[in-house]
Coordinates of C-alpha atoms in Angstrom, one line a residue:
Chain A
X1 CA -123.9 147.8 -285.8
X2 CA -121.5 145.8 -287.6
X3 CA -119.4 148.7 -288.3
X4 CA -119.1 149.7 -284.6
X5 CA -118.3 146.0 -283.7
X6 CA -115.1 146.1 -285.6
X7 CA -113.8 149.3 -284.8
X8 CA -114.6 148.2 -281.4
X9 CA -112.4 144.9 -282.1
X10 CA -109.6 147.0 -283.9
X11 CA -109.0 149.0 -280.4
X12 CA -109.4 146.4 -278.2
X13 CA -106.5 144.6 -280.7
X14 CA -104.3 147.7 -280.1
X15 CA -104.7 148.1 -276.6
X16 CA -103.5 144.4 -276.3
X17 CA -100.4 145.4 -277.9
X18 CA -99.5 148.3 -276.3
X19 CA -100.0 146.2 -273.0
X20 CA -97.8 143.3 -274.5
X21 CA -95.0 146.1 -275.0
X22 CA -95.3 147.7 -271.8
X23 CA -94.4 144.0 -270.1
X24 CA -90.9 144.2 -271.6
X25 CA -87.7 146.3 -270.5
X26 CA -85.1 148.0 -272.7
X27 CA -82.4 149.9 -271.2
X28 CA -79.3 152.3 -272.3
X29 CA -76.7 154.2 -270.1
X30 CA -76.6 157.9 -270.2
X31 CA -73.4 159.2 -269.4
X32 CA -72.9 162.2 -267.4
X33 CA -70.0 164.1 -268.1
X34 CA -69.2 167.3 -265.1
X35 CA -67.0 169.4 -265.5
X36 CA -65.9 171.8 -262.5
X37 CA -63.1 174.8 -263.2
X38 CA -61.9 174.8 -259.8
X39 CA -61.1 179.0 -259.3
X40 CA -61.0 181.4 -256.4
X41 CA -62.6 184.7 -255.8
X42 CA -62.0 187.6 -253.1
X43 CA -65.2 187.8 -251.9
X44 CA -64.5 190.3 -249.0
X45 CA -62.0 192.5 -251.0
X46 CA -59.7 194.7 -248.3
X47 CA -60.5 198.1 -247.4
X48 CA -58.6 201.0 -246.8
X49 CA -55.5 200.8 -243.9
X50 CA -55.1 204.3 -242.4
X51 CA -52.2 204.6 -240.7
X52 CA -51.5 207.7 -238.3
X53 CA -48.2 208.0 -236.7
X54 CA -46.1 210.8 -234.4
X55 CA -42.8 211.2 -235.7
X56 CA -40.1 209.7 -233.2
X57 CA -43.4 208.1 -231.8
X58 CA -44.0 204.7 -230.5
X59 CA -45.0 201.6 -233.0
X60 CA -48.2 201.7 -235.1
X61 CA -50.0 198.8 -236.5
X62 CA -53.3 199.0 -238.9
X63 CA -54.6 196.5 -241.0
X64 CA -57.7 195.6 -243.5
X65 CA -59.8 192.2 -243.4
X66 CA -60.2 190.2 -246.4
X67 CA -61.7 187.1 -247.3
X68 CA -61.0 184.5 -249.8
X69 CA -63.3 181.5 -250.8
X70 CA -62.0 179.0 -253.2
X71 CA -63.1 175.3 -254.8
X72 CA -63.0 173.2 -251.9
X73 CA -59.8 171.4 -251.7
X74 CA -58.0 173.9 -254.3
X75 CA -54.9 175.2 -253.5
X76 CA -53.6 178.9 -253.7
X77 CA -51.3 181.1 -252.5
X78 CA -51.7 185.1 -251.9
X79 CA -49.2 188.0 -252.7
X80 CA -49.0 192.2 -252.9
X81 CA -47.5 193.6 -255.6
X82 CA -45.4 195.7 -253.0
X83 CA -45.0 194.6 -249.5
X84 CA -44.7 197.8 -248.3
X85 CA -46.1 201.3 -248.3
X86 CA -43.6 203.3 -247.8
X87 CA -44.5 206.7 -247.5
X88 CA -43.5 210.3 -246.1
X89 CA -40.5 208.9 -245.3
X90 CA -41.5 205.7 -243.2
X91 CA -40.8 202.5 -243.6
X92 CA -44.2 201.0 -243.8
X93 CA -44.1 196.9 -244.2
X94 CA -47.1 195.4 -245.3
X95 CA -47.8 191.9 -244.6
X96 CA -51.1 189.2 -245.1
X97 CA -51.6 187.8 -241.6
X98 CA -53.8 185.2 -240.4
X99 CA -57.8 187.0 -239.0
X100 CA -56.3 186.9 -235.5
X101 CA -52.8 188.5 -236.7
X102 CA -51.4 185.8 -235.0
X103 CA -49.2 184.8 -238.2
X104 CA -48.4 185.6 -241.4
X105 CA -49.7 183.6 -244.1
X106 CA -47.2 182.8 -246.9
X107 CA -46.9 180.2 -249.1
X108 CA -50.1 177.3 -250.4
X109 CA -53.2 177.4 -248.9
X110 CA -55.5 174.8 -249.0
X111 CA -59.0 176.2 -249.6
X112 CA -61.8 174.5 -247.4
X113 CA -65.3 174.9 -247.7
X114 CA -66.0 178.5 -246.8
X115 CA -64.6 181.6 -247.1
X116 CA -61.1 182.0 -245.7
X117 CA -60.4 185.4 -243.6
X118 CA -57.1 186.8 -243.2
X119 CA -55.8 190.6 -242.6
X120 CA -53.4 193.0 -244.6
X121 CA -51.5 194.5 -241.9
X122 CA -49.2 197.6 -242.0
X123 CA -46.6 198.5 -239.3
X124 CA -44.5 201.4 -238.5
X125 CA -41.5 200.8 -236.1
X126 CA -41.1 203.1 -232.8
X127 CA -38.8 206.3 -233.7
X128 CA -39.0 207.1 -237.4
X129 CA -38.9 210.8 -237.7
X130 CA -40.3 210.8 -241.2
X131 CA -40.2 213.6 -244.3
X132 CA -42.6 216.3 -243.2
X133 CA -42.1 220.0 -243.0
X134 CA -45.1 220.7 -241.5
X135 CA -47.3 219.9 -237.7
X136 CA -49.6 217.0 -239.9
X137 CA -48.7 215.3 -243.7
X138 CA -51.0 213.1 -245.4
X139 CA -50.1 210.9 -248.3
X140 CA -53.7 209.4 -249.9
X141 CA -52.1 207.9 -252.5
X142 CA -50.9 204.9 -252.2
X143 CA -52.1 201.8 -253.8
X144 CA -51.6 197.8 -253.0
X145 CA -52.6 195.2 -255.3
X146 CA -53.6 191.9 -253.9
X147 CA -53.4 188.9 -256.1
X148 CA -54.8 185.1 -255.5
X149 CA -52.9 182.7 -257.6
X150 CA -54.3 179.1 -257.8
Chain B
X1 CA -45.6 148.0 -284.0
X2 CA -48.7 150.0 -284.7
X3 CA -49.0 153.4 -283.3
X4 CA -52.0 154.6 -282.9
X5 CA -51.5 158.2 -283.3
X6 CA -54.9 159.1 -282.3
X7 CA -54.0 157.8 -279.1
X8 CA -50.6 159.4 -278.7
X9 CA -52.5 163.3 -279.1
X10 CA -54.8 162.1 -277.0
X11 CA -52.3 161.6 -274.1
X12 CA -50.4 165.0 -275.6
X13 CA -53.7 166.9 -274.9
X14 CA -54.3 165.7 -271.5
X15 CA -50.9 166.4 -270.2
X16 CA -51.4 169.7 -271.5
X17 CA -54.5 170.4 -270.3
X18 CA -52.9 169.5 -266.5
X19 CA -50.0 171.7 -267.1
X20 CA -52.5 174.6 -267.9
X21 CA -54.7 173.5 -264.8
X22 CA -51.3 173.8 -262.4
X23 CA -51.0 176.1 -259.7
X24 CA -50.5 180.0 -261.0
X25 CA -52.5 179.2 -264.0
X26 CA -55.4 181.4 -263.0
X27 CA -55.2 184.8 -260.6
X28 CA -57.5 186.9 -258.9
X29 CA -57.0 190.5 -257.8
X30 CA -57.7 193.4 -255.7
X31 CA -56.7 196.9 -255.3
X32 CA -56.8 198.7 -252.2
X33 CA -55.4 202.1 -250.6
X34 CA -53.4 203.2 -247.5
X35 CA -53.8 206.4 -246.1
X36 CA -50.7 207.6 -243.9
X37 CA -50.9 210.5 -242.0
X38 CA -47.3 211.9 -239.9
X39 CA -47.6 214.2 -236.9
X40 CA -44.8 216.1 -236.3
X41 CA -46.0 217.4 -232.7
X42 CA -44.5 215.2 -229.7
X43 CA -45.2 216.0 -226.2
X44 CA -41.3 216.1 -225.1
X45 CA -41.1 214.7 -222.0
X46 CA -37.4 216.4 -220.8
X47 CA -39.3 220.1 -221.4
X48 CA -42.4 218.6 -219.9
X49 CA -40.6 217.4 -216.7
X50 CA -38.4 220.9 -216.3
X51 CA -41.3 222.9 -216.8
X52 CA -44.1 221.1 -215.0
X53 CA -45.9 221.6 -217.7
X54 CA -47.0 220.3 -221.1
X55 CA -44.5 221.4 -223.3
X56 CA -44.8 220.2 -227.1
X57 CA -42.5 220.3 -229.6
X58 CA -41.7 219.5 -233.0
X59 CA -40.6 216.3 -233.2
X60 CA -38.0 216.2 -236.0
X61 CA -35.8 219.1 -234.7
X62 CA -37.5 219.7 -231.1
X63 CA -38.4 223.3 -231.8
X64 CA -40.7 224.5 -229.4
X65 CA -44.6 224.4 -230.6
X66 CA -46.5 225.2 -227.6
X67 CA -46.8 224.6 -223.8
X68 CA -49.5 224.3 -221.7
X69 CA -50.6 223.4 -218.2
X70 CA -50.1 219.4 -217.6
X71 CA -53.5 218.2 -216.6
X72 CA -53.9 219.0 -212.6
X73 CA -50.9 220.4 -212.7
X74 CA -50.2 224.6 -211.9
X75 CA -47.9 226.2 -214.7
X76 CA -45.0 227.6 -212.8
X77 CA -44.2 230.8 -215.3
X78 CA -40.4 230.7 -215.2
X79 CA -38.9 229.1 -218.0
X80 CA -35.1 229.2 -219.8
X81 CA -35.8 228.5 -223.3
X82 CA -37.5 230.4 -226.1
X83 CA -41.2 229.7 -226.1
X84 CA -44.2 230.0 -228.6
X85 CA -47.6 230.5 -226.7
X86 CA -50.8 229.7 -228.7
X87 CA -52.9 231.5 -226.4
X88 CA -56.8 230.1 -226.6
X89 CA -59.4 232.7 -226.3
X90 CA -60.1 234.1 -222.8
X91 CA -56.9 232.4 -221.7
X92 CA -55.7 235.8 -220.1
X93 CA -58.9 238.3 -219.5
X94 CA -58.1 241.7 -220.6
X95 CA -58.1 243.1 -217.2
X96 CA -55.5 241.8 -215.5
X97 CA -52.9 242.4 -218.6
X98 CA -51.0 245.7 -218.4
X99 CA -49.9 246.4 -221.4
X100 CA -49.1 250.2 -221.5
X101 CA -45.9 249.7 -220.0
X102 CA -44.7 247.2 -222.5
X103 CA -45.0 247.6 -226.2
X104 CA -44.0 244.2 -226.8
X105 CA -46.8 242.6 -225.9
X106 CA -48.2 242.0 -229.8
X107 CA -47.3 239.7 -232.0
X108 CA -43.9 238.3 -232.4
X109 CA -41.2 238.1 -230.3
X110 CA -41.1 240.1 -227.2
X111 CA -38.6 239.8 -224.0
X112 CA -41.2 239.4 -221.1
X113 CA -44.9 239.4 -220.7
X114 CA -45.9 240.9 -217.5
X115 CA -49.2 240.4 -216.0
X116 CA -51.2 242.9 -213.5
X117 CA -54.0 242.9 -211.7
X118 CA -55.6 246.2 -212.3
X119 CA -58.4 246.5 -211.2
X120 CA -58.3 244.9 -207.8
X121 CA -54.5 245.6 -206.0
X122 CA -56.2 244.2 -202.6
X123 CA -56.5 241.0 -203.8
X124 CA -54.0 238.4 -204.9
X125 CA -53.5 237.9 -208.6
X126 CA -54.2 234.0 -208.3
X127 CA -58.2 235.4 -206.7
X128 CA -58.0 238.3 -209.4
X129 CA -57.9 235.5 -212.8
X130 CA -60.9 234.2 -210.7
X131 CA -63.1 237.4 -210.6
X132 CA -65.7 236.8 -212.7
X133 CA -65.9 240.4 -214.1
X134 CA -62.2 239.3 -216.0
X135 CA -62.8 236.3 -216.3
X136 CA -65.3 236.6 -218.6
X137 CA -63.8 239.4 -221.1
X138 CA -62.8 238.6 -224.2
X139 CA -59.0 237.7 -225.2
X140 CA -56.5 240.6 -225.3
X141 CA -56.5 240.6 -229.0
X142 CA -52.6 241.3 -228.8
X143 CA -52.1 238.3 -226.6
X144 CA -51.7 236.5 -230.2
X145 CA -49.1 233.6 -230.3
X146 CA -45.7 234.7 -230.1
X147 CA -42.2 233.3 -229.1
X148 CA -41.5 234.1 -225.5
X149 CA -38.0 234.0 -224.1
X150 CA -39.2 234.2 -220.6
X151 CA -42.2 234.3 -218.5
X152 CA -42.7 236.7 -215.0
X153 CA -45.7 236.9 -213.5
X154 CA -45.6 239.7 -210.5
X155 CA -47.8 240.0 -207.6
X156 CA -48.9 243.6 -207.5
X157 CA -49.7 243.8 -204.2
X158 CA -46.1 242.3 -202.9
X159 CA -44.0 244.5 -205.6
X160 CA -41.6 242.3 -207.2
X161 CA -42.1 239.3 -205.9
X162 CA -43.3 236.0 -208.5
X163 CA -46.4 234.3 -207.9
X164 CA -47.4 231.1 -209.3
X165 CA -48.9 231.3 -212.3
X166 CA -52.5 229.6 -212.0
X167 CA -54.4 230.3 -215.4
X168 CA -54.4 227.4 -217.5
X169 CA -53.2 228.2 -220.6

């Protein structure tokens, strides 16, 4: 009985300092360092622009959506390797429009929260006659390369 | 003075570390194709207009492709210039083309193309491409495409007189 008295004594001891502890406060600052690498992606990448013209024919205008989404706040700017796609003899332009083809885009952009949409448009003047020998030509092989710089 | 050189790379690094974060530093890309496809057959609209037809061309040199009936429109038969024909099938039924009295009617060139009504002289050529025993026979198989420097289409019944021509071609 004795025995169970004092280990009885020795916890009730501890708990009274663990309870005297708990009554104080001790603080420290964490710091939290972030780190964000702003960047920019093409999420919608362009397609393919076919473009189908008669020779001596009136004006022809075909384009490809594409969408960019950036770091909000980011700046960028948007260039083709080539702006043109000059094939079969026509003198094909290319140019990056806004998604309405009310304007072309050059220059810095200013990213904003969501994905920005614009248009790679191609155009064919009225009245080309073009290189081709035969009633149809088809040139498949031309490449544009579209590059986000930021 | 005491420089504290830790302090000086420290600045060093950070304004490198903005020059690398400029604009250009980092680039994105995508490739895509364009597909261009040139027709070279216009629908000239002088020919058309002289011939009352559809008369198509090639557009580069205006060399005469083919010429058809303008939509609504009866083809005359009459023309000046040298024309190729791309007959379709059952454009002209066998019956009413009399060929035996002109071996030119094949392939190729040939001076005129004369059309008959064979089998019915009481009626009218324009109710004879109607008759539904030619008008469903097969294509004269020498009625291929061909240049054609003119074009008479006679009434049989009224010797030597031209008709309108009223098949659609």
């Amino acid at each position: 009985m004795k025995k169970l008295l004092s280990i009885l004594a020795f916890v009730m001891a501890a708990a009274a300092a663990l309870t005297a502890q708990a009554a104080g406060t001790d603080t420290a600052p964490v710091a939290v360092h972030v780190t964000l690498t702003a960047a920019c992606k093409i999420t919608t990448p362009p397609g393919t622009i076919t473009v189908a013209y008669t020779s001596l024919g009136a004006a022809v205008n075909a384009n490809t959506p594409f969408g960019v989404t950036c770091s909000n706040g980011l700046s960028y700017s948007m260039a083709l390797n080539t702006a043109n796609a000059n094939a079969l003899g026509l003198s094909i332009p290319l140019a990056i429009r806004d998604s309405t083809d009310a304007n072309d885009i050059t220059g810095s952009q200013t990213a904003g929260a969501s994905e920005a949409n614009y248009i790679v448009k191609a155009s064919v003047t009225a009245g080309q006659a073009g290189n081709c020998g035969t009633a149809t030509c088809t040139d498949n092989s031309i490449s544009r390369t579209l590059t986000i710089s930021y | 003075v005491e420089v504290r050189w830790s302090e000086v790379l420290r600045v060093f690094a950070l304004a490198g570390a903005c020059a690398a974060g400029g604009a250009g530093a980092a680039e994105t890309s995508a490739t895509f194709g364009i597909h261009v496809t040139l027709n070279n057959i216009c629908v000239s609209a002088l020919l058309s207009a002289q011939t009352h037809a559809q008369v198509k061309v090639f557009c580069p040199t205006g060399q005469f492709v083919q010429i058809e009936a303008a939509p609504d429109q009866s083809f005359l038969g009459t023309h000046g210039s040298a024309f190729r024909f791309n007959l379709p099938a059952n454009a002209l039924p066998t019956g009413v083309v009399f060929t035996n009295s002109d071996a030119m009617l094949g392939s190729g060139t040939i001076a005129s193309l004369r059309i008959t009504n064979l089998q019915e002289t009481t009626v009218s050529l324009a109710d004879a491409l109607t008759l539904p025993e030619i008008a469903a026979t097969a294509r004269h198989p020498e009625l291929a495409g061909g240049s054609v420097t003119s074009m008479r289409v006679y009434n049989t019944r009224d010797d030597g007189e031209p008709v309108e021509l009223l098949v659609s071609f």
